[in-house]
Short mmCIF file of C-alpha atoms in Angstrom, two decimals:
data_model
loop_
_atom_site.label_atom_id
_atom_site.label_comp_id
_atom_site.label_asym_id
_atom_site.label_seq_id
_atom_site.Cartn_x
_atom_site.Cartn_y
_atom_site.Cartn_z
CA UNK A 1 -34.61 -9.90 -13.50
CA UNK A 2 -32.09 -7.54 -15.12
CA UNK A 3 -33.29 -4.27 -13.61
CA UNK A 4 -34.89 -3.12 -10.39
CA UNK A 5 -35.51 0.43 -11.58
CA UNK A 6 -37.39 2.31 -10.22
CA UNK A 7 -36.09 1.08 -6.87
CA UNK A 8 -39.08 2.43 -4.97
CA UNK A 9 -41.11 -0.54 -6.20
CA UNK A 10 -38.95 -2.95 -4.22
CA UNK A 11 -38.37 -3.78 -0.58
CA UNK A 12 -34.99 -4.27 1.09
CA UNK A 13 -33.47 -5.80 4.21
CA UNK A 14 -30.16 -4.17 5.18
CA UNK A 15 -27.92 -6.39 7.31
CA UNK A 16 -25.02 -4.49 8.89
CA UNK A 17 -25.07 -0.76 9.64
CA UNK A 18 -21.44 0.18 9.24
CA UNK A 19 -20.27 2.75 6.70
CA UNK A 20 -21.49 0.80 3.66
CA UNK A 21 -24.79 -0.18 5.31
CA UNK A 22 -25.61 3.44 6.18
CA UNK A 23 -24.73 4.54 2.64
CA UNK A 24 -27.19 1.95 1.27
CA UNK A 25 -29.99 3.24 3.52
CA UNK A 26 -29.37 6.86 2.49
CA UNK A 27 -29.24 5.87 -1.17
CA UNK A 28 -32.52 3.93 -1.02
CA UNK A 29 -34.28 6.71 0.89
CA UNK A 30 -33.18 9.18 -1.81
CA UNK A 31 -34.75 6.81 -4.34
CA UNK A 32 -38.03 6.97 -2.39
CA UNK A 33 -37.88 3.36 -1.22
CA UNK A 34 -40.33 2.97 1.66
CA UNK A 35 -39.92 -0.65 2.75
CA UNK A 36 -36.52 -0.92 4.41
CA UNK A 37 -35.80 -3.32 7.27
CA UNK A 38 -32.50 -3.01 9.15
CA UNK A 39 -30.39 -5.09 11.49
CA UNK A 40 -26.96 -4.82 13.08
CA UNK A 41 -25.57 -7.56 15.36
CA UNK A 42 -23.96 -5.08 17.73
CA UNK A 43 -26.41 -2.18 17.72
CA UNK A 44 -29.58 -4.25 18.17
CA UNK A 45 -28.35 -7.42 19.92
CA UNK A 46 -30.71 -6.94 22.90
CA UNK A 47 -33.77 -5.87 20.88
CA UNK A 48 -35.83 -9.08 20.61
CA UNK A 49 -38.75 -7.35 18.88
CA UNK A 50 -36.53 -5.90 16.16
CA UNK A 51 -34.78 -9.26 15.82
CA UNK A 52 -38.11 -10.98 15.18
CA UNK A 53 -39.24 -8.34 12.65
CA UNK A 54 -35.97 -8.49 10.72
CA UNK A 55 -35.90 -12.29 10.69
CA UNK A 56 -39.43 -12.46 9.23
CA UNK A 57 -38.58 -9.73 6.68
CA UNK A 58 -35.87 -11.90 5.07
CA UNK A 59 -38.46 -14.12 3.41
CA UNK A 60 -40.68 -11.20 2.39
CA UNK A 61 -38.36 -8.57 0.90
CA UNK A 62 -37.19 -8.46 -2.71
CA UNK A 63 -33.52 -7.95 -1.87
CA UNK A 64 -31.21 -8.51 1.09
CA UNK A 65 -28.12 -6.30 1.19
CA UNK A 66 -25.37 -7.63 3.44
CA UNK A 67 -22.34 -5.67 4.59
CA UNK A 68 -19.14 -7.28 3.23
CA UNK A 69 -17.63 -8.60 6.47
CA UNK A 70 -20.70 -10.57 7.57
CA UNK A 71 -20.42 -14.33 7.02
CA UNK A 72 -23.66 -16.21 6.45
CA UNK A 73 -22.08 -19.28 8.05
CA UNK A 74 -21.62 -17.44 11.36
CA UNK A 75 -24.79 -15.33 11.30
CA UNK A 76 -27.65 -15.62 13.77
CA UNK A 77 -29.85 -15.62 10.64
CA UNK A 78 -27.89 -18.42 8.97
CA UNK A 79 -30.87 -20.63 8.21
CA UNK A 80 -33.01 -17.79 6.84
CA UNK A 81 -30.17 -16.31 4.77
CA UNK A 82 -29.33 -19.63 3.12
CA UNK A 83 -32.98 -20.14 2.34
CA UNK A 84 -33.13 -16.69 0.68
CA UNK A 85 -29.62 -16.62 -0.75
CA UNK A 86 -30.88 -15.78 -4.25
CA UNK A 87 -32.00 -12.38 -2.87
CA UNK A 88 -28.64 -11.40 -1.39
CA UNK A 89 -26.78 -8.58 -3.14
CA UNK A 90 -24.29 -5.84 -2.16
CA UNK A 91 -23.99 -2.10 -2.50
CA UNK A 92 -21.86 -2.75 -5.60
CA UNK A 93 -24.86 -4.44 -7.23
CA UNK A 94 -27.09 -1.44 -6.53
CA UNK A 95 -24.48 0.76 -8.17
CA UNK A 96 -24.36 -1.37 -11.32
CA UNK A 97 -28.13 -1.66 -11.57
CA UNK A 98 -28.40 2.11 -11.93
CA UNK A 99 -25.07 3.01 -13.54
CA UNK A 100 -24.75 0.60 -16.44
CA UNK A 101 -23.36 3.24 -18.84
CA UNK A 102 -20.48 4.41 -16.62
CA UNK A 103 -16.98 3.14 -17.41
CA UNK A 104 -15.72 1.05 -14.49
CA UNK A 105 -12.47 -0.64 -13.47
CA UNK A 106 -12.72 -3.26 -10.73
CA UNK A 107 -9.58 -4.46 -8.95
CA UNK A 108 -9.34 -7.44 -6.63
CA UNK A 109 -6.62 -9.77 -5.31
CA UNK A 110 -5.23 -10.95 -2.00
CA UNK A 111 -2.52 -8.28 -1.75
CA UNK A 112 -1.93 -4.89 -3.35
CA UNK A 113 -5.54 -3.90 -4.11
CA UNK A 114 -5.53 -0.59 -2.26
CA UNK A 115 -2.14 0.58 -3.55
CA UNK A 116 -3.04 -0.34 -7.13
CA UNK A 117 -6.40 1.45 -6.90
CA UNK A 118 -4.85 4.59 -5.40
CA UNK A 119 -2.11 4.53 -8.05
CA UNK A 120 -4.72 4.25 -10.79
CA UNK A 121 -6.72 7.11 -9.31
CA UNK A 122 -3.58 9.25 -9.15
CA UNK A 123 -2.69 8.30 -12.74
CA UNK A 124 -6.08 9.37 -14.12
CA UNK A 125 -6.04 12.58 -12.09
CA UNK A 126 -2.58 13.38 -13.44
CA UNK A 127 -4.03 12.78 -16.92
CA UNK A 128 -6.82 15.30 -16.11
CA UNK A 129 -9.54 12.64 -16.28
CA UNK A 130 -12.71 12.72 -14.16
CA UNK A 131 -12.12 9.76 -11.83
CA UNK A 132 -13.80 8.44 -8.67
CA UNK A 133 -12.53 5.71 -6.33
CA UNK A 134 -14.72 3.66 -4.00
CA UNK A 135 -15.74 0.23 -2.77
CA UNK A 136 -13.54 -1.55 -0.26
CA UNK A 137 -11.35 1.56 -0.06
CA UNK A 138 -12.26 5.17 0.59
CA UNK A 139 -15.90 6.11 0.05
CA UNK A 140 -18.73 3.58 -0.16
CA UNK A 141 -19.58 3.13 -3.83
CA UNK A 142 -23.06 4.66 -3.42
CA UNK A 143 -21.58 7.90 -2.05
CA UNK A 144 -19.65 8.66 -5.24
CA UNK A 145 -20.74 11.56 -7.41
CA UNK A 146 -20.89 10.15 -10.91
CA UNK A 147 -21.04 12.08 -14.19
CA UNK A 148 -21.38 10.81 -17.74
CA UNK A 149 -17.62 10.70 -18.42
CA UNK A 150 -16.49 9.62 -14.95
CA UNK A 151 -14.10 6.69 -14.74
CA UNK A 152 -15.03 4.70 -11.63
CA UNK A 153 -12.35 2.59 -9.93
CA UNK A 154 -13.67 -0.01 -7.49
CA UNK A 155 -11.66 -2.03 -5.02
CA UNK A 156 -13.62 -5.25 -4.49
CA UNK A 157 -13.03 -7.64 -1.60
CA UNK A 158 -13.69 -11.38 -1.83
CA UNK A 159 -16.57 -10.85 0.62
CA UNK A 160 -18.30 -8.38 -1.70
CA UNK A 161 -17.71 -10.56 -4.75
CA UNK A 162 -19.04 -13.68 -3.02
CA UNK A 163 -22.45 -12.01 -2.57
CA UNK A 164 -22.46 -10.02 -5.81
CA UNK A 165 -24.98 -10.78 -8.57
CA UNK A 166 -24.98 -7.75 -10.90
CA UNK A 167 -21.35 -6.63 -10.98
CA UNK A 168 -20.17 -6.08 -14.55
CA UNK A 169 -16.95 -4.08 -14.91
CA UNK A 170 -15.65 -2.86 -18.26
CA UNK A 171 -12.17 -3.71 -17.01
CA UNK A 172 -11.56 -6.31 -14.30
CA UNK A 173 -8.23 -7.38 -12.80
CA UNK A 174 -7.15 -10.01 -10.28
CA UNK A 175 -3.68 -9.04 -9.09
CA UNK A 176 -2.85 -12.28 -7.26
CA UNK A 177 -4.40 -14.97 -5.07
CA UNK A 178 -2.81 -16.51 -1.98
CA UNK A 179 -4.34 -18.10 1.12
CA UNK A 180 -6.55 -15.64 2.98
CA UNK A 181 -9.96 -15.35 4.66
CA UNK A 182 -10.40 -19.12 4.78
CA UNK A 183 -12.34 -18.78 8.05
CA UNK A 184 -14.94 -16.82 6.04
CA UNK A 185 -14.85 -18.74 2.73
CA UNK A 186 -14.23 -22.14 4.41
CA UNK A 187 -11.74 -23.30 1.75
CA UNK A 188 -9.52 -22.08 -1.09
CA UNK A 189 -11.93 -23.28 -3.77
CA UNK A 190 -14.66 -20.96 -2.49
CA UNK A 191 -12.17 -18.11 -2.04
CA UNK A 192 -10.90 -18.41 -5.63
CA UNK A 193 -14.45 -18.76 -6.95
CA UNK A 194 -15.46 -15.50 -5.24
CA UNK A 195 -12.52 -13.67 -6.83
CA UNK A 196 -13.37 -14.95 -10.32
CA UNK A 197 -16.93 -13.68 -10.05
CA UNK A 198 -15.37 -10.40 -11.16
CA UNK A 199 -15.49 -11.80 -14.72
CA UNK A 200 -18.75 -13.77 -14.61
CA UNK A 201 -21.07 -11.12 -16.09
CA UNK A 202 -18.62 -9.49 -18.46
CA UNK A 203 -19.42 -9.53 -22.18
CA UNK A 204 -17.28 -9.70 -25.32
CA UNK A 205 -16.77 -5.95 -25.18
CA UNK A 206 -15.24 -6.07 -21.67
CA UNK A 207 -11.67 -6.84 -20.63
CA UNK A 208 -10.08 -9.19 -18.08
CA UNK A 209 -6.53 -8.53 -16.87
CA UNK A 210 -4.45 -11.33 -15.34
CA UNK A 211 -0.76 -11.96 -14.79
CA UNK A 212 -0.23 -15.20 -12.84
CA UNK A 213 -0.20 -18.39 -14.93
CA UNK A 214 -2.40 -20.33 -12.49
CA UNK A 215 -5.05 -17.59 -12.73
CA UNK A 216 -4.83 -17.54 -16.51
CA UNK A 217 -5.50 -21.27 -16.58
CA UNK A 218 -8.57 -20.89 -14.35
CA UNK A 219 -9.89 -18.10 -16.57
CA UNK A 220 -9.53 -20.16 -19.75
CA UNK A 221 -11.08 -23.22 -18.10
CA UNK A 222 -14.23 -21.26 -17.19
CA UNK A 223 -14.77 -19.89 -20.72
CA UNK A 224 -15.55 -16.33 -19.62
CA UNK A 225 -16.80 -14.09 -22.42
CA UNK A 226 -14.54 -11.08 -21.86
CA UNK A 227 -11.33 -10.40 -23.77
CA UNK A 228 -8.31 -11.67 -21.85
CA UNK A 229 -5.37 -9.29 -21.59
CA UNK A 230 -2.27 -10.97 -20.20
CA UNK A 231 -0.12 -8.64 -18.11
CA UNK A 232 3.58 -9.31 -18.77
CA UNK A 233 6.51 -8.41 -16.52
CA UNK A 234 8.45 -6.99 -19.46
CA UNK A 235 5.91 -4.18 -19.89
CA UNK A 236 7.94 -2.36 -17.22
CA UNK A 237 11.18 -2.26 -19.19
CA UNK A 238 14.50 -0.87 -17.95
CA UNK A 239 14.03 2.38 -19.86
CA UNK A 240 10.87 3.21 -17.88
CA UNK A 241 12.16 1.72 -14.62
CA UNK A 242 15.27 3.92 -14.67
CA UNK A 243 13.03 7.00 -14.76
CA UNK A 244 11.10 6.00 -11.63
CA UNK A 245 12.38 7.99 -8.66
CA UNK A 246 9.83 6.78 -6.14
CA UNK A 247 11.64 4.46 -3.68
CA UNK A 248 8.36 3.30 -2.15
CA UNK A 249 7.11 1.92 -5.47
CA UNK A 250 10.32 0.11 -6.36
CA UNK A 251 9.79 -2.47 -3.62
CA UNK A 252 9.06 -5.99 -4.89
CA UNK A 253 5.31 -6.05 -4.04
CA UNK A 254 4.76 -2.60 -5.53
CA UNK A 255 6.58 -3.49 -8.74
CA UNK A 256 3.77 -6.01 -9.27
CA UNK A 257 1.21 -3.25 -8.71
CA UNK A 258 3.09 -0.91 -11.06
CA UNK A 259 2.97 -3.47 -13.87
CA UNK A 260 -0.83 -3.51 -13.74
CA UNK A 261 -1.04 0.29 -13.57
CA UNK A 262 1.25 0.62 -16.60
CA UNK A 263 -0.97 -1.85 -18.47
CA UNK A 264 -3.99 0.35 -17.75
CA UNK A 265 -2.02 3.41 -18.86
CA UNK A 266 -1.45 1.75 -22.23
CA UNK A 267 -5.07 0.60 -22.51
CA UNK A 268 -6.27 4.17 -21.94
CA UNK A 269 -3.49 5.55 -24.19
CA UNK A 270 -1.91 7.63 -21.44
CA UNK A 271 1.54 8.88 -22.39
CA UNK A 272 4.63 7.46 -20.66
CA UNK A 273 5.56 10.97 -19.52
CA UNK A 274 2.24 11.30 -17.66
CA UNK A 275 2.60 7.79 -16.24
CA UNK A 276 6.07 8.65 -14.89
CA UNK A 277 4.86 11.98 -13.52
CA UNK A 278 2.06 10.19 -11.64
CA UNK A 279 4.33 7.43 -10.33
CA UNK A 280 7.06 9.79 -9.15
CA UNK A 281 4.61 12.07 -7.34
CA UNK A 282 2.67 9.25 -5.67
CA UNK A 283 2.84 9.07 -1.88
CA UNK A 284 2.60 5.63 -0.30
CA UNK A 285 -0.42 4.49 1.68
CA UNK A 286 -0.12 4.40 5.47
CA UNK A 287 0.22 1.08 7.33
CA UNK A 288 1.94 -0.59 4.37
CA UNK A 289 5.69 -0.81 5.08
CA UNK A 290 5.43 2.78 6.30
CA UNK A 291 8.78 4.07 7.53
CA UNK A 292 7.47 6.74 9.90
CA UNK A 293 10.38 7.14 12.33
CA UNK A 294 14.12 7.19 11.71
CA UNK A 295 16.73 8.44 14.15
CA UNK A 296 20.42 7.61 13.87
CA UNK A 297 20.58 3.81 14.00
CA UNK A 298 16.85 3.12 14.65
CA UNK A 299 14.26 2.70 11.88
CA UNK A 300 10.62 2.05 12.84
CA UNK A 301 8.18 0.63 10.30
CA UNK A 302 4.39 0.38 10.51
CA UNK A 303 3.25 -2.56 8.37
CA UNK A 304 -0.07 -3.10 10.16
CA UNK A 305 -1.86 -3.96 6.88
CA UNK A 306 0.11 -7.24 6.76
CA UNK A 307 -2.63 -9.58 7.97
CA UNK A 308 -1.04 -12.85 6.81
CA UNK A 309 2.48 -14.24 6.72
CA UNK A 310 2.59 -13.86 2.94
CA UNK A 311 1.79 -10.16 3.34
CA UNK A 312 4.62 -9.52 5.80
CA UNK A 313 7.33 -11.44 3.91
CA UNK A 314 8.51 -8.34 2.05
CA UNK A 315 9.18 -6.42 5.28
CA UNK A 316 11.10 -9.37 6.69
CA UNK A 317 13.13 -9.69 3.48
CA UNK A 318 13.81 -5.99 3.07
CA UNK A 319 15.10 -5.17 6.57
CA UNK A 320 17.91 -6.38 8.82
CA UNK A 321 18.32 -6.71 12.60
CA UNK A 322 14.56 -6.75 13.12
CA UNK A 323 12.62 -6.51 16.36
CA UNK A 324 9.43 -8.02 14.98
CA UNK A 325 6.02 -7.33 16.57
CA UNK A 326 3.73 -10.13 15.44
CA UNK A 327 0.36 -11.53 16.51
CA UNK A 328 -3.40 -11.11 16.56
CA UNK A 329 -6.03 -13.32 14.97
CA UNK A 330 -4.17 -15.76 12.70
CA UNK A 331 -5.58 -16.59 9.30
CA UNK A 332 -6.90 -20.13 8.95
CA UNK A 333 -4.31 -22.37 7.32
CA UNK A 334 -1.51 -19.80 7.54
CA UNK A 335 2.03 -21.16 7.98
CA UNK A 336 5.22 -19.25 8.69
CA UNK A 337 8.11 -20.21 6.41
CA UNK A 338 11.08 -18.47 8.01
CA UNK A 339 13.94 -20.52 6.57
CA UNK A 340 15.45 -17.66 4.52
CA UNK A 341 14.13 -14.85 6.69
CA UNK A 342 15.14 -15.73 10.23
CA UNK A 343 18.67 -14.40 9.70
CA UNK A 344 17.11 -10.91 9.52
CA UNK A 345 15.17 -11.25 12.79
CA UNK A 346 16.81 -10.58 16.15
CA UNK A 347 13.69 -11.25 18.19
CA UNK A 348 9.90 -11.46 17.89
CA UNK A 349 7.39 -9.97 20.32
CA UNK A 350 4.04 -11.77 20.28
CA UNK A 351 0.88 -9.74 20.89
CA UNK A 352 -2.80 -10.63 20.79
CA UNK A 353 -4.97 -13.22 22.49
CA UNK A 354 -3.96 -16.24 20.42
CA UNK A 355 -0.33 -16.58 21.52
CA UNK A 356 -0.29 -20.39 21.21
CA UNK A 357 -0.48 -20.29 17.40
CA UNK A 358 2.49 -17.92 17.15
CA UNK A 359 4.67 -19.70 19.69
CA UNK A 360 4.22 -22.90 17.68
CA UNK A 361 5.19 -21.11 14.48
CA UNK A 362 8.25 -19.41 15.96
CA UNK A 363 9.55 -21.68 18.74
CA UNK A 364 11.99 -23.70 16.64
CA UNK A 365 12.97 -20.81 14.39
CA UNK A 366 13.72 -17.55 16.24
CA UNK A 367 14.01 -16.00 19.68
CA UNK A 368 10.71 -14.58 20.92
CA UNK A 369 8.87 -13.13 23.90
CA UNK A 370 5.15 -13.10 24.67
CA UNK A 371 4.33 -9.42 25.20
CA UNK A 372 0.52 -9.84 24.96
CA UNK A 373 -0.17 -6.29 23.74
CA UNK A 374 1.41 -3.43 21.79
CA UNK A 375 2.29 -1.34 24.82
CA UNK A 376 4.21 -4.19 26.44
CA UNK A 377 5.90 -5.03 23.13
CA UNK A 378 7.25 -1.48 22.78
CA UNK A 379 8.47 -1.53 26.40
CA UNK A 380 10.12 -4.93 25.88
CA UNK A 381 11.85 -3.70 22.73
CA UNK A 382 13.17 -0.58 24.47
CA UNK A 383 14.78 -2.82 27.10
CA UNK A 384 16.34 -5.06 24.45
CA UNK A 385 17.73 -2.16 22.41
CA UNK A 386 20.41 -1.66 25.05
CA UNK A 387 21.93 -5.03 24.14
CA UNK A 388 22.65 -3.87 20.58
CA UNK A 389 24.23 -0.43 20.98
CA UNK A 390 26.45 -0.64 17.91
CA UNK A 391 23.96 -2.00 15.35
CA UNK A 392 21.50 -0.38 13.00
CA UNK A 393 18.13 -1.76 14.08
CA UNK A 394 14.61 -2.04 12.69
CA UNK A 395 11.50 -2.08 14.85
CA UNK A 396 8.79 -3.63 12.71
CA UNK A 397 5.06 -3.99 13.31
CA UNK A 398 4.08 -6.59 10.72
CA UNK A 399 1.53 -8.72 12.58
CA UNK A 400 0.83 -11.47 10.01
CA UNK A 401 -2.70 -11.64 11.40
CA UNK A 402 -6.02 -9.85 11.64
CA UNK A 403 -6.43 -7.13 14.25
CA UNK A 404 -9.94 -7.65 15.64
CA UNK A 405 -8.96 -9.34 18.91
CA UNK A 406 -7.51 -6.08 20.29
CA UNK A 407 -8.24 -3.32 17.74
CA UNK A 408 -11.06 -1.99 15.57
CA UNK A 409 -9.09 -2.74 12.39
CA UNK A 410 -5.56 -2.64 10.97
CA UNK A 411 -5.72 1.17 10.75
CA UNK A 412 -6.47 1.44 14.47
CA UNK A 413 -3.64 -1.00 15.19
CA UNK A 414 -1.16 0.97 13.08
CA UNK A 415 -2.18 4.32 14.54
CA UNK A 416 -1.89 3.05 18.11
CA UNK A 417 1.58 1.69 17.32
CA UNK A 418 2.71 5.06 15.96
CA UNK A 419 1.24 6.83 18.98
CA UNK A 420 3.14 4.57 21.40
CA UNK A 421 6.37 5.06 19.49
CA UNK A 422 5.97 8.84 19.54
CA UNK A 423 5.23 8.80 23.27
CA UNK A 424 8.49 6.90 23.85
CA UNK A 425 10.54 8.72 21.23
CA UNK A 426 13.22 9.87 23.69
CA UNK A 427 13.99 6.27 24.66
CA UNK A 428 15.02 5.24 21.15
CA UNK A 429 18.72 6.07 21.23
#
């Protein structure tokens, strides 16, 4: 079935009532859909009647829309969801089923998705284009206000792509792939496969953008129909680079993001002068190597978005004399390779409930203390600062792990860190 329009003829089960789940319900109600069954593991966990109704609905409805973070393998409806897996779609699929004439750019990758998407949005706005950004960042995709000439930028997570069936971007890019979310995808093969679904429904008139050689090989092996555009490092030549005055974007990870953005600028025939104007006026995203406090010899950086060791390597490379706050829910299969980084780290402060994993990773490499939580870590660091009165020091929150054991998400973790630092500002001397 290629279309489900008009939607009112179909029935839906909505699993997960977070921001995206609620946006789906509102969207379907506006489309006059009457048969909607809902479930949320937290909101309805004690409602046995609703549980029974929702469970039976999974085999009856036309489509099951699952919120991105929900893993079938860990769901209380595991058996029923696997049995009806062909019905499972996402909010991105609903968008594409009803907006097949809108020009879309979909960005995915392990690291850099959000920064690249925000940079692209800023680039198109600087170029006076009508642009909307949604998906895994900002607004849910179904909340966007789309016009005929709107350029829609979508950040797509591996979770969304794994469930997706109707996604067909005009331009699709995978920035990079490293180990991540293996507890959800079970192994790297499944994780990579979910990322490459971004190209699976593209046609000969669509474009695929890739940079890494290993990803290019996978693309060619799968014989996707879209036109492959290889993104080269030399696109960002010295002439352009010398005109970039944005320190935040000249970091190693962001150079990779910039290369993709410049490629899109050339695809859409945006002048270099406009590209440079957008880049130089772009403000960095919070929680990503965010230098939010600097006083005399103390620099404090919030890198809460770093949810794997690979993601926090830049912060550990970039800074010296680091008091490193690390810990949380470690990613399955993650390993800390500190050989060339440990010289930059004075001491680590382990937070979170899974301290055993981190002590094993750090015990033979660097000095550490188990602080258990952020508040204790900040207090412990303040005590240790007195031992280094004549050095320039960096206090770094770069947890190399997920946040859900103690926080709502990485944003909550980063904001709480900044709050604690501000409350103790007078003690950083």
